[in-house]
Tab-separated table of C-alpha atoms and ligand atoms in Angstrom:
chain	number	residue	atom	x	y	z
A	16	MET	CA	82.199	-60.052	-8.511
A	17	GLY	CA	85.838	-60.531	-9.504
A	18	HIS	CA	85.687	-64.327	-9.275
A	19	LEU	CA	82.878	-64.474	-11.852
A	20	ASN	CA	85.304	-63.896	-14.701
A	21	ALA	CA	85.031	-66.989	-16.916
A	22	THR	CA	84.879	-66.630	-20.689
A	23	ALA	CA	83.420	-69.297	-23.026
A	24	LEU	CA	82.790	-69.113	-26.744
A	25	ASN	CA	79.620	-70.790	-28.062
A	26	GLU	CA	79.954	-73.695	-30.494
A	27	LYS	CA	79.657	-71.596	-33.657
A	28	GLY	CA	81.934	-68.875	-32.292
A	29	THR	CA	79.225	-66.244	-32.765
A	30	SER	CA	78.980	-65.210	-29.122
A	31	VAL	CA	80.988	-65.394	-25.932
A	32	ALA	CA	79.668	-65.851	-22.396
A	33	VAL	CA	81.541	-63.556	-19.993
A	34	GLY	CA	81.273	-63.521	-16.211
A	35	ALA	CA	80.210	-60.039	-15.132
A	36	GLY	CA	83.224	-59.694	-12.832
A	37	ALA	CA	85.686	-60.026	-15.731
A	38	VAL	CA	87.747	-57.122	-16.996
A	39	TRP	CA	88.180	-56.471	-20.725
A	40	ASN	CA	91.691	-57.954	-20.670
A	41	ASP	CA	90.059	-61.325	-19.889
A	42	VAL	CA	87.750	-61.007	-22.898
A	43	TYR	CA	90.260	-59.770	-25.486
A	44	GLY	CA	92.962	-62.166	-24.304
A	45	TYR	CA	90.563	-65.078	-24.784
A	46	LEU	CA	89.044	-63.969	-28.106
A	47	ASP	CA	92.362	-62.983	-29.742
A	48	GLY	CA	93.256	-66.670	-29.914
A	49	PHE	CA	90.226	-67.223	-32.179
A	50	ASN	CA	90.807	-64.062	-34.289
A	51	LEU	CA	87.583	-62.713	-32.834
A	52	ALA	CA	86.632	-59.689	-30.765
A	53	ALA	CA	83.614	-58.299	-28.939
A	54	ALA	CA	82.798	-54.630	-28.375
A	55	GLY	CA	84.052	-53.465	-24.983
A	56	GLY	CA	86.304	-51.023	-23.159
A	57	ARG	CA	89.526	-49.777	-24.696
A	58	ASN	CA	91.424	-50.061	-21.399
A	59	GLY	CA	91.678	-53.740	-20.457
A	60	LEU	CA	91.463	-53.139	-16.707
A	61	VAL	CA	87.999	-51.614	-16.901
A	62	GLY	CA	85.187	-53.878	-15.701
A	63	VAL	CA	82.846	-55.659	-18.088
A	64	GLY	CA	80.010	-55.215	-15.540
A	65	GLY	CA	79.710	-51.436	-15.381
A	66	LEU	CA	80.830	-50.536	-18.884
A	67	LEU	CA	78.096	-52.608	-20.540
A	68	LEU	CA	75.330	-51.285	-18.261
A	69	GLY	CA	76.132	-47.648	-19.117
A	70	GLY	CA	76.591	-48.031	-22.905
A	71	GLY	CA	80.255	-48.589	-23.714
A	72	ILE	CA	82.363	-46.825	-26.343
A	73	SER	CA	84.707	-49.342	-27.936
A	74	HIS	CA	87.285	-49.252	-30.715
A	75	PHE	CA	84.678	-51.017	-32.828
A	76	SER	CA	81.693	-48.750	-32.103
A	77	PRO	CA	81.347	-47.244	-35.605
A	78	ARG	CA	81.184	-50.820	-36.947
A	79	VAL	CA	78.925	-52.431	-34.334
A	80	GLY	CA	77.400	-49.674	-32.179
A	81	TRP	CA	77.599	-49.159	-28.428
A	82	ALA	CA	79.145	-52.086	-26.558
A	83	CYS	CA	75.730	-52.668	-24.921
A	84	ASP	CA	74.237	-53.153	-28.394
A	85	GLY	CA	76.406	-56.263	-28.683
A	86	VAL	CA	74.853	-57.967	-25.644
A	87	VAL	CA	72.603	-60.772	-26.838
A	88	GLY	CA	71.747	-62.097	-23.384
A	89	TYR	CA	72.087	-61.341	-19.667
A	90	GLU	CA	71.977	-63.605	-16.633
A	91	VAL	CA	70.675	-61.439	-13.796
A	92	VAL	CA	69.852	-61.809	-10.111
A	93	LEU	CA	66.589	-59.885	-9.753
A	94	ALA	CA	65.454	-57.948	-6.694
A	95	ASN	CA	63.430	-60.940	-5.430
A	96	GLY	CA	66.546	-63.129	-5.478
A	97	THR	CA	65.670	-65.205	-8.543
A	98	LEU	CA	68.129	-65.809	-11.339
A	99	ALA	CA	66.744	-64.902	-14.778
A	100	ASN	CA	68.000	-65.185	-18.332
A	101	ILE	CA	67.159	-62.028	-20.232
A	102	SER	CA	67.026	-61.705	-24.018
A	103	THR	CA	64.904	-60.195	-26.804
A	104	THR	CA	62.516	-63.118	-26.501
A	105	SER	CA	62.474	-63.469	-22.709
A	106	HIS	CA	61.804	-60.222	-20.721
A	107	PRO	CA	62.331	-57.913	-23.759
A	108	ASP	CA	61.556	-54.815	-21.671
A	109	LEU	CA	64.271	-55.614	-19.133
A	110	TYR	CA	66.627	-56.543	-21.972
A	111	ARG	CA	66.318	-53.037	-23.391
A	112	ALA	CA	66.430	-51.324	-19.986
A	113	LEU	CA	69.777	-52.980	-19.198
A	114	LYS	CA	71.264	-51.321	-22.303
A	115	GLY	CA	72.117	-47.983	-20.725
A	116	GLY	CA	69.980	-48.176	-17.566
A	117	GLY	CA	72.932	-48.710	-15.207
A	118	ASN	CA	72.703	-50.664	-11.956
A	119	ASN	CA	68.959	-50.101	-11.420
A	120	PHE	CA	67.570	-53.513	-12.353
A	121	GLY	CA	69.575	-56.375	-10.905
A	122	VAL	CA	73.018	-57.842	-10.385
A	123	VAL	CA	74.234	-59.106	-13.737
A	124	THR	CA	76.198	-62.315	-13.261
A	125	ARG	CA	76.873	-63.138	-16.919
A	126	TYR	CA	76.769	-61.419	-20.294
A	127	GLU	CA	76.477	-63.135	-23.671
A	128	LEU	CA	78.317	-60.914	-26.165
A	129	LYS	CA	78.169	-61.023	-29.934
A	130	THR	CA	81.569	-61.719	-31.495
A	131	PHE	CA	82.950	-60.713	-34.888
A	132	PRO	CA	86.126	-61.531	-36.832
A	133	GLN	CA	88.996	-59.248	-35.866
A	134	GLY	CA	92.696	-59.428	-36.571
A	135	ASN	CA	95.358	-56.917	-35.646
A	136	MET	CA	94.736	-53.181	-35.682
A	137	SER	CA	96.841	-50.062	-36.050
A	138	VAL	CA	97.811	-47.631	-33.320
A	139	ASN	CA	98.773	-44.117	-34.385
A	140	THR	CA	99.779	-41.657	-31.717
A	141	PHE	CA	100.582	-37.996	-32.197
A	142	SER	CA	101.695	-35.366	-29.741
A	143	TYR	CA	101.842	-31.681	-30.490
A	144	ASP	CA	102.913	-28.392	-29.034
A	145	VAL	CA	99.954	-26.498	-27.584
A	146	SER	CA	100.392	-23.835	-30.300
A	147	GLN	CA	98.927	-26.447	-32.714
A	148	VAL	CA	95.730	-26.960	-30.727
A	149	GLY	CA	93.396	-25.275	-33.258
A	150	ALA	CA	94.894	-27.225	-36.176
A	151	VAL	CA	94.602	-30.500	-34.209
A	152	PHE	CA	90.917	-29.771	-33.555
A	153	ASP	CA	90.428	-29.064	-37.278
A	154	ALA	CA	92.044	-32.419	-38.153
A	155	PHE	CA	89.886	-34.158	-35.530
A	156	ASN	CA	86.719	-32.486	-36.737
A	157	ASP	CA	87.402	-33.378	-40.375
A	158	VAL	CA	87.257	-37.039	-39.315
A	159	ALA	CA	84.443	-36.706	-36.744
A	160	ALA	CA	82.106	-34.614	-38.918
A	161	ASP	CA	82.470	-36.673	-42.093
A	162	PRO	CA	78.991	-37.864	-43.177
A	163	ASN	CA	80.766	-40.920	-44.616
A	164	PHE	CA	82.454	-41.641	-41.283
A	165	ASP	CA	85.101	-44.326	-41.735
A	166	PRO	CA	83.825	-47.264	-39.626
A	167	TYR	CA	87.355	-48.441	-38.798
A	168	VAL	CA	88.177	-45.172	-37.004
A	169	SER	CA	88.651	-45.121	-33.239
A	170	LEU	CA	89.865	-41.656	-32.309
A	171	GLN	CA	90.475	-39.438	-29.287
A	172	ALA	CA	91.920	-35.930	-29.248
A	173	GLY	CA	93.341	-35.252	-25.809
A	174	LEU	CA	94.256	-32.168	-23.806
A	175	LEU	CA	96.231	-32.597	-20.621
A	176	TYR	CA	97.008	-29.812	-18.150
A	177	SER	CA	99.364	-30.217	-15.237
A	178	SER	CA	98.719	-27.561	-12.592
A	179	ALA	CA	102.199	-27.937	-11.078
A	180	ALA	CA	104.033	-27.528	-14.405
A	181	LYS	CA	101.447	-25.025	-15.725
A	182	ALA	CA	101.764	-26.802	-19.044
A	183	TRP	CA	99.315	-28.161	-21.631
A	184	SER	CA	99.983	-31.099	-23.887
A	185	VAL	CA	97.913	-31.933	-26.930
A	186	SER	CA	97.638	-35.415	-28.401
A	187	ALA	CA	95.672	-37.621	-30.749
A	188	SER	CA	95.229	-41.358	-30.150
A	189	ALA	CA	94.184	-42.440	-33.609
A	190	TYR	CA	93.446	-46.160	-33.776
A	191	TYR	CA	92.268	-47.983	-36.871
A	192	THR	CA	90.664	-51.396	-36.505
A	193	LYS	CA	92.457	-52.803	-39.563
A	194	PRO	CA	96.201	-53.516	-39.719
A	195	VAL	CA	97.065	-50.450	-41.822
A	196	LEU	CA	100.101	-48.299	-41.021
A	197	HIS	CA	99.481	-44.527	-41.322
A	198	PRO	CA	95.842	-44.867	-42.454
A	199	GLU	CA	94.837	-42.221	-44.967
A	200	VAL	CA	91.923	-41.031	-42.807
A	201	TYR	CA	94.464	-39.560	-40.342
A	202	SER	CA	96.413	-37.604	-42.986
A	203	GLY	CA	95.252	-34.337	-41.370
A	204	PHE	CA	97.127	-35.288	-38.171
A	205	GLU	CA	100.161	-36.492	-40.151
A	206	ALA	CA	100.427	-33.154	-41.944
A	207	LEU	CA	100.850	-31.114	-38.744
A	208	PRO	CA	104.246	-30.443	-37.173
A	209	SER	CA	104.356	-32.885	-34.256
A	210	ILE	CA	106.586	-33.595	-31.266
A	211	SER	CA	106.103	-37.306	-31.902
A	212	ASN	CA	104.259	-39.408	-34.475
A	213	THR	CA	104.179	-43.205	-34.298
A	214	SER	CA	102.302	-45.892	-36.206
A	215	SER	CA	102.372	-49.575	-35.324
A	216	ILE	CA	100.347	-52.755	-35.692
A	217	THR	CA	99.195	-54.688	-32.648
A	218	SER	CA	96.593	-57.129	-31.395
A	219	VAL	CA	93.480	-55.908	-29.603
A	220	ALA	CA	94.572	-57.743	-26.443
A	221	SER	CA	98.060	-56.183	-26.347
A	222	LEU	CA	96.646	-52.730	-26.963
A	223	ALA	CA	94.166	-53.102	-24.093
A	224	ALA	CA	96.812	-54.366	-21.657
A	225	GLU	CA	97.731	-50.890	-20.413
A	226	ASN	CA	99.513	-50.200	-17.161
A	227	PRO	CA	97.133	-49.778	-14.221
A	228	THR	CA	96.065	-46.197	-13.653
A	229	PRO	CA	97.529	-44.819	-10.401
A	230	PRO	CA	95.185	-45.021	-7.396
A	231	LEU	CA	94.546	-41.283	-7.292
A	232	ASN	CA	91.408	-39.290	-6.612
A	233	TRP	CA	89.420	-39.023	-9.799
A	234	LEU	CA	86.633	-36.760	-11.036
A	235	PHE	CA	84.671	-37.385	-14.247
A	236	ALA	CA	82.078	-35.283	-16.075
A	237	THR	CA	80.865	-35.221	-19.647
A	238	LEU	CA	79.003	-33.337	-22.291
A	239	THR	CA	78.046	-33.961	-25.915
A	240	LEU	CA	78.639	-31.447	-28.681
A	241	GLY	CA	77.825	-31.069	-32.328
A	242	THR	CA	80.889	-31.437	-34.551
A	243	SER	CA	82.569	-28.009	-34.493
A	244	SER	CA	86.292	-27.385	-34.173
A	245	GLU	CA	85.533	-23.726	-33.448
A	246	THR	CA	83.547	-24.750	-30.357
A	247	MET	CA	86.334	-27.125	-29.312
A	248	LEU	CA	88.807	-24.248	-29.516
A	249	ASP	CA	86.537	-21.960	-27.501
A	250	ILE	CA	86.252	-24.727	-24.898
A	251	PHE	CA	90.045	-24.966	-24.759
A	252	LYS	CA	90.365	-21.183	-24.270
A	253	THR	CA	87.804	-21.310	-21.460
A	254	LEU	CA	89.576	-24.248	-19.809
A	255	ASN	CA	92.880	-22.403	-20.004
A	256	GLY	CA	91.395	-19.208	-18.544
A	257	SER	CA	89.703	-21.106	-15.725
A	258	LEU	CA	92.447	-23.577	-14.784
A	259	TYR	CA	95.712	-21.817	-15.554
A	260	ASP	CA	96.361	-20.375	-12.085
A	261	PHE	CA	94.643	-23.082	-10.030
A	262	ASN	CA	97.303	-25.189	-8.306
A	263	PRO	CA	96.010	-26.917	-5.149
A	264	ALA	CA	98.326	-28.684	-2.681
A	265	GLY	CA	99.783	-31.797	-4.339
A	266	GLY	CA	98.802	-30.577	-7.820
A	267	VAL	CA	96.098	-31.815	-10.178
A	268	THR	CA	96.195	-33.180	-13.706
A	269	TRP	CA	93.235	-32.251	-15.897
A	270	ASN	CA	92.497	-34.496	-18.821
A	271	PHE	CA	89.994	-33.694	-21.573
A	272	ALA	CA	89.286	-36.279	-24.250
A	273	PHE	CA	87.149	-35.541	-27.316
A	274	GLU	CA	85.723	-38.642	-29.031
A	275	PRO	CA	83.556	-38.903	-32.155
A	276	LEU	CA	79.953	-40.093	-31.709
A	277	PRO	CA	79.069	-40.728	-35.358
A	278	SER	CA	75.543	-41.376	-36.622
A	279	VAL	CA	76.725	-44.610	-38.176
A	280	MET	CA	77.426	-45.924	-34.653
A	281	LEU	CA	73.976	-44.882	-33.414
A	282	SER	CA	72.309	-46.525	-36.382
A	283	LYS	CA	73.465	-49.990	-35.245
A	284	SER	CA	71.266	-50.295	-32.152
A	285	ALA	CA	67.929	-50.715	-33.965
A	286	ALA	CA	69.072	-54.037	-35.446
A	287	THR	CA	69.902	-55.416	-31.997
A	288	GLY	CA	66.676	-54.611	-30.157
A	289	GLY	CA	67.465	-50.983	-29.266
A	290	ASN	CA	68.879	-49.358	-26.158
A	291	VAL	CA	67.598	-46.623	-23.827
A	292	LEU	CA	70.198	-43.949	-24.585
A	293	GLY	CA	67.674	-41.807	-26.482
A	294	LEU	CA	70.097	-41.040	-29.326
A	295	ASN	CA	68.932	-40.635	-32.872
A	296	PRO	CA	71.201	-41.168	-35.899
A	297	GLU	CA	69.234	-38.436	-37.702
A	298	ASP	CA	70.683	-35.867	-35.273
A	299	GLY	CA	73.989	-36.232	-37.131
A	300	ASN	CA	77.535	-36.825	-36.002
A	301	ALA	CA	78.470	-35.540	-32.552
A	302	ILE	CA	81.423	-35.450	-30.161
A	303	VAL	CA	81.555	-36.726	-26.580
A	304	LEU	CA	83.845	-34.862	-24.209
A	305	LEU	CA	85.228	-36.701	-21.190
A	306	PHE	CA	86.228	-34.070	-18.619
A	307	SER	CA	88.417	-35.488	-15.860
A	308	ALA	CA	90.788	-34.590	-13.066
A	309	LEU	CA	93.287	-36.767	-11.182
A	310	TRP	CA	95.026	-35.723	-8.008
A	311	PRO	CA	97.031	-37.399	-5.246
A	312	ASN	CA	96.243	-35.258	-2.221
A	313	SER	CA	92.784	-35.883	-0.733
A	314	SER	CA	92.955	-32.706	1.327
A	315	SER	CA	92.622	-30.831	-1.988
A	316	SER	CA	89.473	-32.722	-2.998
A	317	ASP	CA	86.892	-30.090	-2.006
A	318	ALA	CA	88.766	-27.333	-3.833
A	319	ILE	CA	89.180	-29.504	-6.944
A	320	TYR	CA	85.531	-30.596	-6.998
A	321	GLN	CA	84.499	-26.939	-6.739
A	322	GLN	CA	86.951	-25.848	-9.438
A	323	GLY	CA	85.864	-28.778	-11.618
A	324	ARG	CA	82.167	-27.897	-11.293
A	325	ASP	CA	82.785	-24.193	-12.047
A	326	THR	CA	85.004	-24.954	-15.039
A	327	PHE	CA	82.583	-27.550	-16.361
A	328	ALA	CA	79.667	-25.083	-16.067
A	329	ALA	CA	81.737	-22.513	-17.993
A	330	ILE	CA	82.462	-24.840	-20.915
A	331	GLU	CA	78.868	-26.046	-20.994
A	332	LYS	CA	77.845	-22.408	-21.373
A	333	VAL	CA	80.327	-21.963	-24.218
A	334	ALA	CA	78.908	-24.982	-26.066
A	335	GLU	CA	75.353	-23.792	-25.434
A	336	GLY	CA	76.170	-20.269	-26.636
A	337	LYS	CA	77.514	-21.730	-29.875
A	338	GLY	CA	74.297	-23.746	-30.310
A	339	GLU	CA	76.373	-26.933	-30.181
A	340	LEU	CA	75.366	-28.448	-26.813
A	341	ARG	CA	73.460	-31.728	-27.218
A	342	LYS	CA	71.314	-33.099	-24.389
A	343	PHE	CA	73.054	-36.492	-24.054
A	344	GLU	CA	75.254	-37.102	-20.991
A	345	TYR	CA	77.116	-40.402	-21.325
A	346	LEU	CA	76.455	-42.277	-18.060
A	347	ASN	CA	79.864	-43.941	-17.827
A	348	TYR	CA	81.610	-40.555	-18.005
A	349	ALA	CA	79.063	-38.584	-15.963
A	350	GLY	CA	79.867	-36.769	-12.721
A	351	PRO	CA	77.843	-36.991	-9.510
A	352	HIS	CA	76.199	-33.608	-10.217
A	353	GLN	CA	74.918	-34.789	-13.613
A	354	THR	CA	71.672	-36.555	-14.588
A	355	PRO	CA	72.533	-38.931	-17.445
A	356	LEU	CA	69.322	-41.003	-17.225
A	357	ALA	CA	67.203	-37.834	-17.578
A	358	SER	CA	69.401	-36.794	-20.519
A	359	TYR	CA	68.052	-39.805	-22.472
A	360	GLY	CA	64.723	-37.943	-22.721
A	361	ALA	CA	61.327	-38.339	-21.037
A	362	ASP	CA	60.297	-41.430	-23.032
A	363	SER	CA	63.392	-43.393	-22.036
A	364	LEU	CA	63.262	-42.247	-18.425
A	365	ASN	CA	59.575	-43.179	-18.076
A	366	PHE	CA	60.304	-46.548	-19.655
A	367	LEU	CA	63.175	-47.152	-17.198
A	368	ARG	CA	60.919	-46.223	-14.243
A	369	HIS	CA	58.196	-48.536	-15.493
A	370	VAL	CA	60.626	-51.471	-15.882
A	371	SER	CA	62.172	-50.792	-12.477
A	372	LYS	CA	58.734	-50.800	-10.750
A	373	LYS	CA	57.823	-54.016	-12.564
A	374	TYR	CA	60.951	-56.017	-11.648
A	375	ASP	CA	61.859	-54.283	-8.385
A	376	PRO	CA	58.599	-53.004	-6.861
A	377	THR	CA	60.094	-52.406	-3.418
A	378	GLY	CA	63.102	-50.506	-4.776
A	379	VAL	CA	65.914	-52.802	-3.598
A	380	PHE	CA	68.219	-51.362	-6.251
A	381	GLN	CA	67.028	-47.811	-5.544
A	382	HIS	CA	67.585	-47.853	-1.781
A	383	LYS	CA	70.021	-50.618	-0.895
A	384	VAL	CA	72.690	-50.260	-3.587
A	385	PRO	CA	75.085	-47.369	-3.113
A	386	GLY	CA	76.431	-45.542	-6.149
A	387	GLY	CA	75.248	-45.240	-9.705
A	388	PHE	CA	72.413	-43.083	-11.033
A	389	LYS	CA	68.936	-43.982	-9.755
A	390	VAL	CA	65.737	-43.984	-11.791
A	391	TRP	CA	63.228	-43.186	-9.012
B	422	LIG	C1	90.938	-46.104	-17.124
B	422	LIG	C2	89.539	-46.047	-17.647
B	422	LIG	C3	89.287	-46.317	-18.995
B	422	LIG	C4	87.986	-46.291	-19.492
B	422	LIG	N1	87.754	-46.583	-20.809
B	422	LIG	C5	86.491	-46.584	-21.292
B	422	LIG	C6	86.198	-46.926	-22.643
B	422	LIG	O1	87.073	-47.257	-23.437
B	422	LIG	N2	84.911	-46.878	-23.067
B	422	LIG	C7	83.888	-46.517	-22.225
B	422	LIG	O2	82.743	-46.477	-22.674
B	422	LIG	N3	84.114	-46.209	-20.937
B	422	LIG	C8	85.385	-46.232	-20.453
B	422	LIG	N4	85.604	-45.913	-19.135
B	422	LIG	C9	84.465	-45.579	-18.264
B	422	LIG	C10	83.841	-46.878	-17.723
B	422	LIG	O3	82.899	-47.345	-18.665
B	422	LIG	C11	83.141	-46.625	-16.384
B	422	LIG	O4	84.107	-46.199	-15.444
B	422	LIG	C12	82.407	-47.868	-15.900
B	422	LIG	O5	81.598	-47.516	-14.814
B	422	LIG	C13	83.376	-48.962	-15.495
B	422	LIG	O6	82.687	-50.090	-15.033
B	422	LIG	P1	83.333	-51.032	-13.873
B	422	LIG	O7	82.533	-52.264	-13.805
B	422	LIG	O8	84.798	-51.108	-14.114
B	422	LIG	O9	83.161	-50.077	-12.621
B	422	LIG	P2	82.353	-50.239	-11.260
B	422	LIG	O10	82.636	-48.981	-10.510
B	422	LIG	O11	82.604	-51.547	-10.597
B	422	LIG	O12	80.829	-50.236	-11.713
B	422	LIG	C14	80.227	-49.111	-12.295
B	422	LIG	C15	78.732	-49.147	-12.013
B	422	LIG	O13	78.127	-50.314	-12.561
B	422	LIG	C16	77.516	-51.106	-11.554
B	422	LIG	N5	77.856	-52.499	-11.826
B	422	LIG	C17	79.074	-53.014	-12.109
B	422	LIG	N6	78.982	-54.348	-12.325
B	422	LIG	C18	77.688	-54.674	-12.175
B	422	LIG	C19	76.961	-55.907	-12.278
B	422	LIG	N7	77.568	-57.053	-12.568
B	422	LIG	N8	75.614	-55.879	-12.060
B	422	LIG	C20	74.988	-54.725	-11.740
B	422	LIG	N9	75.623	-53.519	-11.633
B	422	LIG	C21	76.954	-53.500	-11.850
B	422	LIG	C22	78.092	-50.627	-10.222
B	422	LIG	O14	77.118	-50.726	-9.196
B	422	LIG	C23	78.417	-49.175	-10.521
B	422	LIG	O15	77.281	-48.347	-10.326
B	422	LIG	C24	86.898	-45.939	-18.620
B	422	LIG	C25	87.159	-45.683	-17.274
B	422	LIG	C26	88.453	-45.736	-16.786
B	422	LIG	C27	88.675	-45.463	-15.330
């Protein structure tokens, strides 16, 4: 798909057509020149194709919703080989199913994405000694739980554990989608004793243009929590207890990123025709946890998968015990043992099955496409 990477703004500049094989660097690099942006991945090397089919958390999500909510049209090759243009007015059922339904419905060849004015933004990075972990979670939760969630916030609190060094590091990547140095909303992070604390202004395109991630083995899993720094701390203690002495051949780096999932973000989808994620703004602010492991030595893979599954089950139990586990599993962060489409709820899953049977009655995308999460 990589050659289908063209980008073209419409005449009024209100939407951009993007080839489905583009990466986000292509999109931001193009739109920056017009002082515009579209909602997409934060890392510029991630593909437009997969991110938009699974939802998509962007820097702009509290302002404009999931990245998939910003898709105003799809060009899709259907199971019978025909090329179709999908929008709210043409194939509205398929239009909604593509917003979170993954690779079950067709090969998307082009997306039409809504654009919005966007200048530079601010990048605030903090790193802390692990002794500060509880205070960092408190600062994170103060932002994430705020009923008046600041729509310019784009925040991640990160925990990294290197099995070889037996060392944790704690960080906050606190972006703000306005060019404001040291935004007030992050004063809780500023107040803590840090190892480093930087604030700078940059363009969306330069921020996305990260170095490529090393070609290591990679495991993802995810869960969604209510906003509770106490639960985050209990999760950290469980992770530490479970992972501290596990050091397979070649080592493994565990990476845990907590990200706000505010109601204000979920409230945006209704205006754009809805998605299938089954999330309700009335459920209140939440937090998505991306649980991941990276390791170089493939001979350690079985041991790491097993350790990852056991550790993940332990933290899920902690969240459940605290009454903070939500049902949603974000598809783009989900592991192979998870069932993100079922986590959307029975109504969404039945809808996805119905749409799949309508547009792909013989199950081409169920049986002939490897990978992804299937609806049948
Ligand atoms: C370094 C890194 C940073 C990330 N940052 C973010 C982030 O900021 N926000 C976020 O929400 N997620 C993020 N993710 C997760 C990301 O959304 C998923 O990994 C997603 O699957 C990436 O899509 P892709 O097209 O690059 O991957 P691929 O592996 O190519 O595709 C993923 C799935 O989508 C299907 N697919 C891809 N293109 C098409 C198409 N054109 N038509 C039909 N099916 C298709 C594939 O069959 C596959 O099942 C990140 C991941 C990484 C590795």
